Amino acid sequence: MKGQLNNQELSIFFEQLSMILRSGISALEGISIMKDDTTALEGRNILERICASLEETGFLYTALEESGVFPDYAVHMVEIGETAGKLDDVTLSLSLHYEREANLMDTIKSAITYPLILLGMMLLVIFVLVIKVMPVFEQVFLQLGASMTGFSAAILKMGQNFQTYSIVFVLLAACVVCGIFYICKSEKGRRRFFRFLETWGPTGKIAEKIGASRFADGMSLAFQSGLDPEESLLLVSRLTSHPGLKKKIQLVQEKISQGEDFSESFASSGIFTGLYSRMVIIGYRTGSMDEVMHRIALRYEDEIAEDIQGKINLLEPTMVAILSILVGLILLSVMLPLIGIMTNIG
């Protein structure tokens, strides 16, 4: 069975569905039309499963969930749309959302391609230095009646260990490749990897912003549809898997159930900070929460893109500097003693 649809496929699906719904055609009839227009066997099978489930349950979000190819975020957003009677708006919003995520992923891929190529070339240079060049220098030292010491001797020993235990390093490399394959191809592997990223220092803030952006996007649709704060929170709380953010959302729900004002509970919970927290208070008082939440979601998306690009821009020169220093140290550890020996001989 096919894994989850990629961002581009999700964007196209929801764009077509939005166009169909806006033309007054029902979701069931629209999915049937999409199925008839699809030539790919795998795509037809997915749409057939959605049609069958939709006929049985009458809910699109249930059909999408049972198909197994839609992410939780899309399923819960569709649930909000169906509950609020804004399914056409939700599907259009999802189409734009996944289009932005596809563009963001393309940007990340293109940005890291060069650093990865550079990393591979530099590691290859270091590997050749350690395995092939250092033994040559060792022979030169021996012919001159000296031997390598200190850092150069440690590098030479490391190269000898590489050769002696080459099978072990090959197995380790194979395990790394298998781990990468597991993360890329397995849904369970991806979830574990993203949980790690949510708690890892360098990426934790970005993960929290992604969760906050999705939360704000869902709240915007819920408020736009006329749902009250408690209903909105109940539906939208399932849009994020970030543990810290989920606790903050639960805190807001508890405070509202105790009679505390919605905007005050938001401000004290820390879901949004600084300017965004003030925007929520003003939006709640002026009755424009849907628009405020939408703006917050868009601003978070911009911040996420800037944060990712900033980390990538920092990674490239840092990596070049570290690897250049390593190569320089290896060469200097050999050349300086050799120059000293040659000077004494002269």
XYZ file of N, CA, C and O in Angstrom, residues 25-168:
576
model
N -21.038 21.012 -5.985
C -21.075 19.556 -6.067
C -20.722 18.975 -4.699
O -19.827 19.480 -4.007
N -21.399 17.907 -4.300
C -21.139 17.295 -2.997
C -19.770 16.623 -2.980
O -19.183 16.332 -4.035
N -19.273 16.360 -1.751
C -17.958 15.736 -1.614
C -17.935 14.352 -2.246
O -16.974 13.987 -2.937
N -19.003 13.574 -2.034
C -19.048 12.223 -2.589
C -19.035 12.244 -4.111
O -18.274 11.506 -4.747
N -19.861 13.108 -4.685
C -19.898 13.206 -6.146
C -18.575 13.749 -6.679
O -18.081 13.313 -7.727
N -18.006 14.686 -5.948
C -16.731 15.262 -6.379
C -15.602 14.242 -6.384
O -14.798 14.188 -7.316
N -15.533 13.416 -5.335
C -14.504 12.376 -5.280
C -14.700 11.381 -6.418
O -13.732 10.895 -7.028
N -15.963 11.069 -6.733
C -16.249 10.159 -7.844
C -15.777 10.742 -9.177
O -15.224 10.029 -10.020
N -15.970 12.051 -9.349
C -15.497 12.719 -10.569
C -13.973 12.650 -10.646
O -13.399 12.360 -11.702
N -13.311 12.915 -9.527
C -11.848 12.863 -9.493
C -11.360 11.452 -9.801
O -10.358 11.260 -10.492
N -12.075 10.443 -9.298
C -11.700 9.048 -9.557
C -11.807 8.725 -11.040
O -10.912 8.079 -11.621
N -12.878 9.171 -11.684
C -13.063 8.900 -13.107
C -12.008 9.589 -13.964
O -11.662 9.090 -15.050
N -11.512 10.738 -13.494
C -10.509 11.491 -14.261
C -9.085 11.028 -13.997
O -8.151 11.481 -14.659
N -8.900 10.152 -13.011
C -7.556 9.693 -12.642
C -7.180 8.459 -13.468
O -7.936 7.487 -13.522
N -6.012 8.521 -14.109
C -5.548 7.396 -14.925
C -4.622 6.468 -14.157
O -4.539 5.281 -14.464
N -3.932 6.988 -13.158
C -3.001 6.169 -12.380
C -3.771 5.166 -11.527
O -4.731 5.530 -10.831
N -3.383 3.891 -11.603
C -4.084 2.826 -10.887
C -4.061 3.059 -9.385
O -5.074 2.878 -8.699
N -2.911 3.457 -8.855
C -2.779 3.663 -7.412
C -3.692 4.790 -6.939
O -4.355 4.685 -5.900
N -3.740 5.869 -7.720
C -4.607 6.988 -7.367
C -6.075 6.608 -7.401
O -6.853 7.015 -6.526
N -6.470 5.817 -8.395
C -7.860 5.362 -8.485
C -8.232 4.492 -7.287
O -9.340 4.606 -6.742
N -7.306 3.637 -6.870
C -7.570 2.769 -5.717
C -7.801 3.589 -4.447
O -8.682 3.280 -3.636
N -6.993 4.631 -4.276
C -7.144 5.492 -3.094
C -8.501 6.188 -3.120
O -9.233 6.211 -2.126
N -8.866 6.758 -4.267
C -10.137 7.468 -4.387
C -11.328 6.518 -4.249
O -12.387 6.896 -3.720
N -11.174 5.291 -4.719
C -12.249 4.295 -4.552
C -12.469 3.977 -3.074
O -13.611 3.844 -2.629
N -11.374 3.853 -2.314
C -11.499 3.594 -0.879
C -12.167 4.781 -0.181
O -12.993 4.593 0.725
N -11.819 5.990 -0.602
C -12.433 7.176 -0.004
C -13.929 7.215 -0.316
O -14.757 7.500 0.563
N -14.286 6.903 -1.564
C -15.704 6.888 -1.963
C -16.498 5.859 -1.152
O -17.601 6.143 -0.667
N -15.937 4.668 -1.008
C -16.629 3.600 -0.283
C -16.857 3.995 1.171
O -17.951 3.800 1.721
N -15.820 4.561 1.804
C -15.944 4.964 3.209
C -16.903 6.144 3.343
O -17.679 6.215 4.309
N -16.870 7.064 2.397
C -17.743 8.244 2.440
C -19.219 7.844 2.300
O -20.094 8.400 2.965
N -19.488 6.865 1.440
C -20.854 6.368 1.293
C -21.346 5.693 2.574
O -22.525 5.786 2.929
N -20.425 5.034 3.265
C -20.797 4.287 4.466
C -20.983 5.191 5.678
O -21.937 5.024 6.453
N -20.073 6.144 5.863
C -20.088 6.975 7.076
C -20.721 8.347 6.868
O -21.260 8.920 7.809
N -20.589 8.882 5.660
C -21.123 10.216 5.386
C -20.201 11.338 5.794
O -20.529 12.515 5.623
N -19.002 11.009 6.328
C -18.039 12.024 6.753
C -16.765 11.905 5.934
O -16.160 10.828 5.870
N -16.339 13.025 5.355
C -15.137 13.018 4.526
C -13.888 12.789 5.371
O -12.981 12.066 4.957
N -13.833 13.401 6.562
C -12.624 13.258 7.375
C -12.402 11.803 7.786
O -11.259 11.333 7.861
N -13.482 11.069 8.036
C -13.361 9.650 8.367
C -12.834 8.867 7.175
O -11.988 7.971 7.329
N -13.334 9.201 5.985
C -12.880 8.523 4.769
C -11.405 8.786 4.508
O -10.652 7.872 4.141
N -10.975 10.019 4.722
C -9.564 10.351 4.521
C -8.683 9.619 5.534
O -7.603 9.130 5.200
N -9.159 9.548 6.766
C -8.390 8.873 7.812
C -8.260 7.383 7.520
O -7.179 6.800 7.660
N -9.350 6.759 7.091
C -9.327 5.322 6.821
C -8.511 4.976 5.579
O -8.041 3.841 5.454
N -8.331 5.931 4.674
C -7.516 5.664 3.479
C -6.049 5.446 3.840
O -5.319 4.768 3.127
N -5.593 6.032 4.945
C -4.229 5.830 5.424
C -3.160 6.603 4.700
O -1.967 6.406 4.970
N -3.534 7.518 3.783
C -2.520 8.245 3.009
C -2.533 9.742 3.299
O -1.764 10.493 2.701
N -3.384 10.192 4.222
C -3.475 11.609 4.559
C -2.922 11.843 5.960
O -3.218 11.074 6.882
N -2.122 12.882 6.143
C -1.569 13.168 7.480
C -2.660 13.594 8.449
O -3.741 14.065 8.048
N -2.380 13.453 9.741
C -3.348 13.783 10.783
C -3.805 15.240 10.685
O -4.982 15.545 10.928
N -2.874 16.119 10.344
C -3.217 17.542 10.254
C -4.330 17.765 9.236
O -5.316 18.460 9.519
N -4.208 17.157 8.052
C -5.229 17.321 7.010
C -6.558 16.716 7.461
O -7.624 17.307 7.248
N -6.501 15.548 8.095
C -7.729 14.883 8.538
C -8.476 15.738 9.555
O -9.700 15.940 9.446
N -7.753 16.273 10.531
C -8.406 17.062 11.581
C -8.905 18.402 11.039
O -9.940 18.914 11.479
N -8.180 18.995 10.103
C -8.643 20.242 9.491
C -9.936 20.009 8.717
O -10.855 20.830 8.755
N -10.016 18.891 7.992
C -11.249 18.557 7.272
C -12.386 18.330 8.265
O -13.533 18.725 8.015
N -12.080 17.714 9.405
C -13.099 17.506 10.444
C -13.647 18.851 10.927
O -14.859 19.017 11.115
N -12.726 19.813 11.126
C -13.163 21.153 11.540
C -14.056 21.766 10.469
O -15.097 22.357 10.757
N -13.641 21.615 9.208
C -14.429 22.176 8.108
C -15.819 21.586 8.017
O -16.799 22.309 7.803
N -15.905 20.259 8.195
C -17.218 19.603 8.129
C -18.082 19.998 9.328
O -19.292 20.219 9.179
N -17.470 20.086 10.512
C -18.224 20.463 11.708
C -18.757 21.882 11.605
O -19.894 22.169 12.014
N -17.931 22.764 11.039
C -18.290 24.177 10.969
C -19.023 24.551 9.686
O -19.456 25.691 9.532
N -19.161 23.611 8.760
C -19.825 23.913 7.495
C -18.993 24.761 6.569
O -19.526 25.507 5.734
N -17.661 24.676 6.692
C -16.752 25.475 5.879
C -15.758 24.581 5.141
O -14.575 24.904 5.024
N -16.247 23.462 4.636
C -15.355 22.493 4.020
C -14.664 23.058 2.784
O -13.486 22.765 2.532
N -15.358 23.883 2.003
C -14.731 24.473 0.813
C -13.593 25.411 1.195
O -12.534 25.418 0.552
N -13.786 26.187 2.261
C -12.715 27.078 2.730
C -11.538 26.284 3.285
O -10.378 26.632 3.060
N -11.843 25.211 4.005
C -10.793 24.394 4.602
C -9.945 23.723 3.527
O -8.711 23.704 3.609
N -10.592 23.153 2.518
C -9.844 22.464 1.464
C -8.957 23.444 0.690
O -7.840 23.107 0.316
N -9.465 24.663 0.455
C -8.634 25.674 -0.202
C -7.454 26.050 0.678
O -6.319 26.180 0.197
N -7.713 26.204 1.990
C -6.639 26.523 2.929
C -5.595 25.410 2.966
O -4.380 25.680 2.994
N -6.030 24.158 2.959
C -5.099 23.030 2.965
C -4.275 22.985 1.680
O -3.081 22.663 1.713
N -4.909 23.298 0.556
C -4.171 23.318 -0.709
C -3.035 24.333 -0.662
O -1.900 24.034 -1.046
N -3.342 25.530 -0.160
C -2.318 26.577 -0.059
C -1.250 26.202 0.958
O -0.055 26.456 0.754
N -1.699 25.584 2.053
C -0.751 25.171 3.105
C 0.267 24.167 2.570
O 1.477 24.329 2.766
N -0.215 23.126 1.880
C 0.711 22.102 1.395
C 1.534 22.584 0.205
O 2.638 22.086 -0.029
N 1.007 23.560 -0.509
C 1.819 24.176 -1.571
C 2.991 24.933 -0.956
O 4.125 24.854 -1.446
N 2.724 25.655 0.146
C 3.798 26.369 0.833
C 4.811 25.389 1.416
O 6.031 25.622 1.357
N 4.319 24.278 1.983
C 5.242 23.294 2.554
C 6.088 22.637 1.465
O 7.267 22.356 1.673
N 5.480 22.395 0.280
C 6.236 21.822 -0.838
C 7.325 22.785 -1.292
O 8.471 22.378 -1.540
N 6.983 24.073 -1.382
C 7.979 25.080 -1.781
C 9.089 25.191 -0.741
O 10.268 25.352 -1.088
N 8.698 25.096 0.534
C 9.688 25.170 1.604
C 10.643 23.986 1.547
O 11.864 24.150 1.685
N 10.104 22.789 1.311
C 10.947 21.599 1.213
C 11.887 21.688 0.013
O 13.052 21.280 0.089
N 11.394 22.227 -1.114
C 12.249 22.411 -2.296
C 13.387 23.374 -1.976
O 14.532 23.173 -2.409
N 13.058 24.438 -1.236
C 14.085 25.413 -0.851
C 15.148 24.772 0.034
O 16.351 24.984 -0.145
N 14.690 23.951 0.992
C 15.624 23.282 1.898
C 16.520 22.313 1.129
O 17.742 22.275 1.324
N 15.909 21.528 0.231
C 16.676 20.550 -0.541
C 17.746 21.232 -1.390
O 18.896 20.788 -1.449
N 17.340 22.313 -2.075
C 18.309 23.011 -2.928
C 19.392 23.686 -2.100
O 20.546 23.792 -2.533
N 19.019 24.138 -0.887
C 19.988 24.836 -0.041
C 21.019 23.896 0.566
O 22.181 24.296 0.779
N 20.625 22.653 0.858
C 21.555 21.728 1.512
C 22.294 20.832 0.514
O 23.196 20.104 0.921
N 21.915 20.885 -0.755
C 22.587 20.026 -1.733
C 24.076 20.337 -1.819
O 24.919 19.433 -1.738
N 24.402 21.625 -1.966
C 25.814 21.994 -2.074
C 26.603 21.656 -0.809
O 27.700 21.076 -0.899
N 26.096 21.993 0.404
C 26.841 21.600 1.606
C 27.065 20.098 1.723
O 28.130 19.655 2.166
N 26.080 19.291 1.307
C 26.246 17.840 1.378
C 27.308 17.350 0.402
O 28.113 16.478 0.729
N 27.313 17.925 -0.809
C 28.348 17.565 -1.784
C 29.723 17.967 -1.253
O 30.689 17.197 -1.341
N 29.791 19.174 -0.691
C 31.048 19.649 -0.123
C 31.512 18.758 1.017
O 32.702 18.415 1.117
N 30.570 18.359 1.879
C 30.907 17.476 2.990
C 31.466 16.153 2.484
O 32.477 15.653 2.992
N 30.815 15.580 1.464
C 31.286 14.314 0.907
C 32.687 14.428 0.329
O 33.536 13.544 0.537
N 32.955 15.520 -0.393
C 34.280 15.710 -0.997
C 35.354 15.893 0.070
O 36.451 15.324 -0.029
N 35.045 16.681 1.096
C 36.026 16.923 2.146
C 36.309 15.651 2.947
O 37.457 15.367 3.298
N 35.258 14.869 3.218
C 35.477 13.607 3.931
C 36.293 12.638 3.097
O 37.119 11.887 3.634
N 36.071 12.675 1.784
C 36.861 11.828 0.894
C 38.334 12.236 0.923
O 39.237 11.380 0.952
N 38.594 13.555 0.935
C 39.972 14.049 1.008
C 40.630 13.598 2.315
O 41.776 13.120 2.326
N 39.903 13.738 3.425
C 40.445 13.320 4.722
C 40.709 11.817 4.730
O 41.745 11.353 5.236
N 39.776 11.052 4.169
C 39.930 9.601 4.129
C 41.185 9.219 3.338
O 41.967 8.359 3.771
N 41.403 9.858 2.184
C 42.591 9.572 1.366
C 43.866 9.965 2.119
O 44.870 9.238 2.094
N 43.819 11.113 2.805
C 44.986 11.543 3.575
C 45.344 10.524 4.657
O 46.517 10.179 4.847
N 44.318 10.057 5.360
C 44.553 9.151 6.491
C 44.988 7.767 6.014
O 45.904 7.158 6.599
N 44.361 7.257 4.963
C 44.593 5.877 4.523
C 45.796 5.754 3.589
O 46.603 4.816 3.712
N 45.971 6.708 2.689
C 46.987 6.576 1.641
C 48.206 7.464 1.844
O 49.350 7.028 1.653
N 47.987 8.724 2.221
C 49.096 9.682 2.273
C 49.921 9.520 3.544
O 51.167 9.559 3.492
N 49.265 9.333 4.695
C 50.004 9.242 5.949
C 51.006 8.076 5.971
O 52.145 8.254 6.462
N 50.669 6.886 5.458
C 51.688 5.822 5.404
C 52.909 6.187 4.564
O 54.031 5.761 4.878
N 52.700 6.985 3.520
C 53.831 7.430 2.692
C 54.749 8.323 3.501
O 55.990 8.171 3.474
N 54.158 9.260 4.255
C 54.967 10.131 5.106
C 55.688 9.323 6.191
O 56.818 9.657 6.580
N 55.041 8.277 6.697
C 55.679 7.431 7.704
C 56.959 6.805 7.143
O 57.999 6.760 7.829
N 56.905 6.333 5.906
C 58.085 5.754 5.278
C 59.190 6.789 5.122
O 60.387 6.498 5.302
N 58.794 8.027 4.795
C 59.783 9.105 4.659
C 60.464 9.363 5.993
O 61.701 9.508 6.078
N 59.681 9.409 7.054
C 60.238 9.632 8.382
C 61.203 8.507 8.765
O 62.288 8.759 9.330
N 60.820 7.268 8.491
C 61.672 6.127 8.829
C 62.980 6.176 8.068
O 64.054 5.853 8.610
N 62.928 6.561 6.790
C 64.151 6.662 5.984
C 65.082 7.748 6.502
O 66.295 7.669 6.329
N 64.482 8.771 7.138
C 65.291 9.856 7.702
C 65.719 9.575 9.140
O 66.316 10.427 9.793
N 65.379 8.376 9.627
C 65.778 7.984 10.975
C 64.933 8.589 12.066
O 65.418 8.760 13.196
N 63.704 8.923 11.772
C 62.804 9.508 12.765
C 61.467 8.759 12.727
O 61.302 7.818 11.958
N 60.568 9.176 13.557
C 59.236 8.558 13.574
C 58.194 9.621 13.891
O 58.499 10.674 14.465
N 56.973 9.334 13.511
C 55.875 10.257 13.787
C 55.526 10.239 15.275
O 55.552 9.191 15.916
N 55.168 11.398 15.785
C 54.781 11.507 17.192
C 53.535 12.386 17.306
O 53.151 13.071 16.364
N 52.938 12.353 18.487
C 51.831 13.255 18.772
C 50.624 13.059 17.866
O 50.172 11.941 17.619
N 50.115 14.170 17.357
C 48.887 14.164 16.566
C 49.042 13.358 15.288
O 48.131 12.612 14.904
N 50.197 13.500 14.607
C 50.410 12.769 13.354
C 50.425 11.263 13.593
O 49.902 10.486 12.787
N 51.015 10.830 14.719
C 51.025 9.401 15.034
C 49.613 8.896 15.330
O 49.251 7.773 14.951
N 48.808 9.723 15.986
C 47.427 9.336 16.275
C 46.620 9.198 14.987
O 45.819 8.268 14.836
N 46.838 10.118 14.039
C 46.146 10.049 12.750
C 46.567 8.791 11.989
O 45.744 8.099 11.384
N 47.869 8.498 12.014
C 48.371 7.293 11.349
C 47.761 6.038 11.966
O 47.345 5.124 11.245
N 47.664 6.010 13.288
C 47.081 4.864 13.981
C 45.603 4.713 13.621
O 45.101 3.601 13.430
N 44.909 5.848 13.492
C 43.497 5.806 13.125
C 43.325 5.209 11.727
O 42.418 4.413 11.480
N 44.205 5.599 10.795
C 44.145 5.044 9.446
C 44.402 3.546 9.437
O 43.747 2.799 8.699
N 45.352 3.090 10.265
C 45.638 1.659 10.359
C 44.434 0.900 10.933
O 44.120 -0.209 10.496
N 43.761 1.525 11.907
C 42.564 0.901 12.473
C 41.444 0.803 11.437
O 40.689 -0.173 11.413
N 41.338 1.837 10.605
C 40.348 1.800 9.528
C 40.573 0.580 8.637
O 39.637 -0.124 8.252
N 41.830 0.348 8.298
C 42.145 -0.772 7.417
C 41.958 -2.112 8.125
O 41.461 -3.081 7.541
N 42.368 -2.166 9.398
C 42.280 -3.425 10.141
C 40.832 -3.834 10.397
O 40.464 -5.005 10.262
N 40.017 -2.859 10.774
C 38.629 -3.146 11.115
C 37.670 -2.590 10.066
O 36.594 -2.094 10.390
N 38.065 -2.679 8.820
C 37.255 -2.115 7.739
C 35.859 -2.728 7.690
O 34.873 -2.033 7.409
N 35.755 -4.023 7.979
C 34.448 -4.687 7.929
C 33.498 -4.096 8.961
O 32.281 -3.964 8.725
N 34.049 -3.718 10.128
C 33.219 -3.124 11.180
C 32.669 -1.775 10.726
O 31.485 -1.463 10.906
